[in-house]
Amino acid sequence: MAVGIFDSGLGGLTVLDAVTKRLPDMPIAYLGDSAHAPYGVRDADDVYNLTCASVERLWAAGCDLVILACNTASAAALRRMQEAWVPQDKRVLGVFVPLIEALTERQWGDNSPPREVAVKHVALFATPATVASRAFQRELAFRAIGVDVEAQACGGVVDAIEDGDLILAEALVRSHVEALQRKMPTPEAAILGCTHYPLMEEAFRAALGPNVKVFSQADLVAESLADYLQRHPDLRGSGDCSVFLTTGDPRRVSDKATQFLRRQIAFDAA
Ligand code: DGL
């Protein structure tokens, strides 16, 4: 049994880490498409084609269920994949819904009509492609009314993280938060809508100040995956050991992953 976790690069490791803590015995096949990161500046067709190729690789690694631990792929490609591409015996899930359910105080799968919720002013930090897709606002509108969302496209942050330049990433986070605050001075909540951003969570929190509740995806996705697998045990694929695959340079990616997760991670070529 193995579950697949996909990201354009290293960001999905934040989800992998949370899933490993929540489901310690679950083998995971991770694929980071570092050769093509960042996805956030690509158009929707490009993101779709790259994501399908990576998901196919994870099926070949023995997965029947793949989590797109990438908001950009979840926003720009997931719906199209689910509608016309995913075979009947496989599943591909995204990372948006658990986050929006937490923000709107809903239980998993509560499909009741949209209603008023406690937060009224929400800052969304995401990649340019995720912001352009408006997928977050669409999913939110199914569940909540009267929520004002201000989205900030955080250009450059994913590149800086992938390059391991955390000083640049921090400076960019500060300037993106300032840009957001010029449009929405006092958000009540902030969504880190890119799986790379938890690696910069301290910087986001420091720039936003103590009065903003920060929602980040990893634990929410891990919890909803555990719940999903309990309801669909047949989707634990046939793979029986964890693997880390990259389309980039395995040595370089292993070094960065080890630095971010503070434990030894060895990637192989995809
Ligand atoms: N971690 C991906 C996300 O959640 C980063 C996308 C990118 O490669 O720009 O959107």
Coordinates of C-alpha atoms and ligand atoms in Angstrom, one line a residue:
M1 CA 0.0 0.0 0.0
A2 CA 1.3 3.5 -0.9
V3 CA -0.2 6.9 -1.3
G4 CA 1.3 9.3 -3.7
I5 CA 2.1 12.9 -2.9
F6 CA 3.0 15.3 -5.7
D7 CA 4.3 18.8 -5.8
S8 CA 6.1 20.9 -8.4
G9 CA 9.2 20.7 -6.1
L10 CA 9.9 20.8 -2.4
G11 CA 6.8 22.4 -1.0
G12 CA 4.8 19.1 -0.9
L13 CA 7.3 18.0 1.7
T14 CA 5.4 20.1 4.3
V15 CA 2.4 17.9 3.5
L16 CA 4.5 14.7 3.5
D17 CA 5.9 15.6 6.9
A18 CA 2.4 16.0 8.4
V19 CA 1.1 12.9 6.7
T20 CA 4.0 10.9 8.0
K21 CA 3.3 12.1 11.6
R22 CA -0.5 11.3 11.2
L23 CA -0.1 8.0 9.4
P24 CA 3.4 6.7 10.4
D25 CA 2.9 3.2 8.9
M26 CA 1.7 4.4 5.5
P27 CA 4.3 4.1 2.7
I28 CA 4.4 7.2 0.6
A29 CA 5.7 7.8 -2.9
Y30 CA 6.7 11.5 -3.2
L31 CA 7.3 13.1 -6.6
G32 CA 8.7 16.6 -6.9
D33 CA 8.8 18.0 -10.4
S34 CA 11.8 20.2 -9.7
A35 CA 13.0 20.2 -13.3
H36 CA 9.8 22.2 -14.1
A37 CA 9.3 24.3 -11.0
P38 CA 7.9 26.8 -10.4
Y39 CA 4.5 26.0 -11.8
G40 CA 3.0 29.2 -10.5
V41 CA 4.1 31.2 -13.5
R42 CA 2.9 28.7 -16.1
D43 CA -0.3 28.7 -18.0
A44 CA -3.1 26.2 -17.1
D45 CA -2.4 23.8 -20.1
D46 CA 1.2 23.6 -19.1
V47 CA 0.4 22.9 -15.5
Y48 CA -2.2 20.3 -16.6
N49 CA 0.2 18.4 -18.8
L50 CA 3.1 18.4 -16.3
T51 CA 0.8 17.3 -13.5
C52 CA -0.7 14.4 -15.5
A53 CA 2.8 13.2 -16.4
S54 CA 3.9 13.2 -12.7
V55 CA 0.7 11.5 -11.5
E56 CA 1.3 8.7 -14.1
R57 CA 4.7 8.2 -12.7
L58 CA 3.2 7.8 -9.2
W59 CA 0.7 5.3 -10.4
A60 CA 3.7 3.4 -11.8
A61 CA 5.2 3.5 -8.3
G62 CA 2.2 1.5 -7.0
C63 CA -0.2 4.3 -5.9
D64 CA -3.9 4.3 -6.6
L65 CA -4.5 7.6 -4.7
V66 CA -2.4 10.7 -5.4
I67 CA -2.6 13.9 -3.4
L68 CA -1.8 17.0 -5.4
A69 CA 0.2 18.7 -2.6
C70 CA 0.4 21.7 -4.9
N71 CA -2.2 24.5 -4.8
T72 CA -1.2 25.6 -8.3
A73 CA -1.9 22.1 -9.8
S74 CA -5.0 21.8 -7.6
A75 CA -6.3 25.2 -8.9
A76 CA -5.3 24.9 -12.5
A77 CA -5.5 21.2 -13.4
L78 CA -7.4 19.1 -10.8
R79 CA -10.9 19.6 -12.0
R80 CA -10.0 18.9 -15.7
M81 CA -8.1 15.8 -14.6
Q82 CA -11.0 14.5 -12.5
E83 CA -13.5 15.1 -15.3
A84 CA -11.7 13.6 -18.2
W85 CA -8.5 11.9 -17.3
V86 CA -8.3 9.9 -14.1
P87 CA -9.1 6.2 -14.6
Q88 CA -12.0 4.7 -12.7
D89 CA -9.9 2.7 -10.3
K90 CA -7.7 5.7 -9.3
R91 CA -8.2 8.9 -7.4
V92 CA -6.5 12.3 -7.4
L93 CA -7.3 14.8 -4.6
G94 CA -6.3 18.4 -4.1
V95 CA -5.4 20.5 -1.1
F96 CA -7.9 23.3 -1.3
V97 CA -11.0 21.8 0.2
P98 CA -9.6 20.8 3.7
L99 CA -8.3 24.3 4.1
I100 CA -11.6 26.0 3.2
E101 CA -13.5 23.6 5.4
A102 CA -11.3 24.6 8.3
L103 CA -11.8 28.3 7.5
T104 CA -15.6 27.9 7.2
E105 CA -15.8 25.7 10.3
R106 CA -17.3 22.7 8.4
Q107 CA -16.9 19.0 8.9
W108 CA -15.5 16.9 6.1
G109 CA -18.0 16.6 3.2
D110 CA -20.6 19.0 4.8
N111 CA -22.3 20.1 1.6
S112 CA -25.1 22.2 3.1
P113 CA -25.8 25.6 1.6
P114 CA -23.3 28.5 2.1
R115 CA -23.7 30.4 5.4
E116 CA -22.2 33.3 7.3
V117 CA -19.0 32.4 9.1
A118 CA -16.9 34.1 11.8
V119 CA -14.1 35.5 9.6
K120 CA -15.1 38.3 7.3
H121 CA -11.7 39.5 5.9
V122 CA -9.3 36.9 4.6
A123 CA -5.9 37.4 3.0
L124 CA -4.9 34.8 0.5
F125 CA -1.2 34.3 -0.3
A126 CA -0.6 32.1 -3.3
T127 CA 1.3 31.7 -6.6
P128 CA 0.3 33.9 -9.5
A129 CA -1.4 31.0 -11.3
T130 CA -3.4 30.1 -8.2
V131 CA -4.5 33.7 -7.7
A132 CA -5.4 34.0 -11.4
S133 CA -7.5 30.8 -11.3
R134 CA -9.8 32.2 -8.6
A135 CA -10.3 28.6 -7.5
F136 CA -10.0 29.5 -3.8
Q137 CA -12.8 32.1 -4.1
R138 CA -15.0 29.6 -6.1
E139 CA -14.6 26.9 -3.4
L140 CA -15.2 29.4 -0.7
A141 CA -18.4 30.7 -2.3
F142 CA -19.9 27.1 -2.2
R143 CA -19.5 27.2 1.6
A144 CA -19.6 30.7 3.0
I145 CA -21.3 34.1 2.3
G146 CA -20.1 37.6 3.1
V147 CA -16.3 36.8 3.2
D148 CA -14.1 39.4 1.6
V149 CA -11.0 37.7 0.1
E150 CA -7.9 39.8 -0.9
A151 CA -5.4 37.7 -2.9
Q152 CA -1.7 38.5 -3.1
A153 CA 0.3 36.8 -5.9
C154 CA 3.6 36.1 -4.2
G155 CA 6.0 36.1 -7.2
G156 CA 9.5 34.8 -6.6
V157 CA 9.0 33.1 -3.3
V158 CA 8.8 29.5 -4.6
D159 CA 11.9 30.1 -6.8
A160 CA 13.9 31.4 -3.8
I161 CA 12.8 28.4 -1.7
E162 CA 13.7 26.0 -4.4
D163 CA 17.1 27.7 -4.7
G164 CA 17.6 27.5 -1.0
D165 CA 17.9 31.3 -0.7
L166 CA 15.8 31.7 2.4
I167 CA 17.1 35.3 3.0
L168 CA 15.6 36.3 -0.3
A169 CA 12.4 34.3 0.4
E170 CA 12.0 36.1 3.7
A171 CA 12.5 39.6 2.1
L172 CA 9.9 38.7 -0.5
V173 CA 7.4 37.5 2.1
R174 CA 7.7 40.8 4.0
S175 CA 7.2 42.8 0.8
H176 CA 4.2 40.7 -0.3
V177 CA 2.6 41.0 3.2
E178 CA 3.1 44.8 3.0
A179 CA 1.5 44.9 -0.5
L180 CA -1.5 42.9 0.9
Q181 CA -1.9 45.2 3.9
R182 CA -2.1 48.2 1.6
K183 CA -5.2 46.6 0.0
M184 CA -6.6 45.1 3.2
P185 CA -5.1 46.7 6.3
T186 CA -6.6 44.4 9.0
P187 CA -7.3 40.8 7.8
E188 CA -8.6 38.5 10.5
A189 CA -7.2 35.4 8.8
A190 CA -4.4 34.6 6.4
I191 CA -4.3 31.6 4.1
L192 CA -0.9 30.2 3.1
G193 CA -2.2 28.9 -0.2
C194 CA 1.0 27.3 -1.5
T195 CA 2.6 24.3 0.1
H196 CA 6.0 25.9 -0.1
Y197 CA 4.9 28.7 2.3
P198 CA 4.9 26.7 5.5
L199 CA 8.6 26.7 5.1
M200 CA 8.4 30.5 5.5
E201 CA 5.6 30.4 8.1
E202 CA 7.6 32.3 10.8
A203 CA 8.3 35.1 8.3
F204 CA 4.6 35.3 7.4
R205 CA 3.5 35.4 11.0
A206 CA 6.1 38.0 12.0
A207 CA 5.0 40.3 9.1
L208 CA 1.3 39.8 9.7
G209 CA 1.4 40.3 13.5
P210 CA -0.2 38.5 16.3
N211 CA -3.9 39.4 15.5
V212 CA -4.0 37.5 12.3
K213 CA -4.9 33.8 12.4
V214 CA -2.7 31.9 10.0
F215 CA -4.1 28.8 8.2
S216 CA -1.6 26.5 6.7
Q217 CA -2.4 23.3 4.9
A218 CA -0.2 20.5 6.0
D219 CA -2.0 19.2 9.2
L220 CA -5.4 19.8 7.7
V221 CA -4.6 17.8 4.6
A222 CA -3.1 15.0 6.7
E223 CA -6.2 14.8 8.8
S224 CA -8.5 14.7 5.9
L225 CA -6.3 12.0 4.1
A226 CA -6.5 9.8 7.3
D227 CA -10.3 10.2 7.3
Y228 CA -10.5 9.5 3.5
L229 CA -8.4 6.3 3.7
Q230 CA -10.6 5.0 6.6
R231 CA -13.6 5.4 4.3
H232 CA -11.8 4.1 1.2
P233 CA -9.3 1.5 2.4
D234 CA -9.2 0.0 -1.1
L235 CA -7.3 3.0 -2.3
R236 CA -4.2 2.2 -0.4
G237 CA -2.1 1.2 -3.5
S238 CA 0.1 -1.8 -3.9
G239 CA 3.5 -0.1 -3.3
D240 CA 5.0 -1.2 0.0
C241 CA 7.9 1.1 0.7
S242 CA 8.4 4.9 0.7
V243 CA 10.2 6.4 -2.2
F244 CA 11.3 10.0 -3.0
L245 CA 11.5 10.8 -6.7
T246 CA 12.5 14.0 -8.4
T247 CA 12.8 15.1 -12.0
G248 CA 15.6 17.4 -10.9
D249 CA 19.1 16.6 -9.7
P250 CA 18.7 14.0 -7.0
R251 CA 21.7 15.1 -5.0
R252 CA 20.8 18.7 -4.9
V253 CA 17.2 18.1 -4.2
S254 CA 18.1 15.6 -1.4
D255 CA 20.3 18.3 0.2
K256 CA 17.6 20.9 0.2
A257 CA 15.0 18.4 1.4
T258 CA 17.2 17.4 4.3
Q259 CA 17.8 21.0 5.2
F260 CA 14.1 21.8 5.2
L261 CA 12.8 18.7 7.0
R262 CA 15.8 18.5 9.3
R263 CA 16.1 14.8 8.7
Q264 CA 17.9 12.7 6.1
I265 CA 15.9 12.4 2.8
A266 CA 17.4 10.7 -0.2
F267 CA 15.7 11.4 -3.6
D268 CA 16.1 9.2 -6.7
A269 CA 15.7 10.2 -10.3
A270 CA 12.0 9.9 -11.4
Ligands
DGL1 N1 3.8 24.2 -3.8 C1 3.2 24.7 -5.0 C2 1.8 25.3 -4.7 O1 1.3 24.9 -3.6 C3 4.2 25.7 -5.7 C4 3.8 26.0 -7.0 C5 4.9 26.5 -7.9 O2 5.7 25.6 -8.3 O3 5.0 27.7 -8.2 O4 1.2 26.1 -5.4

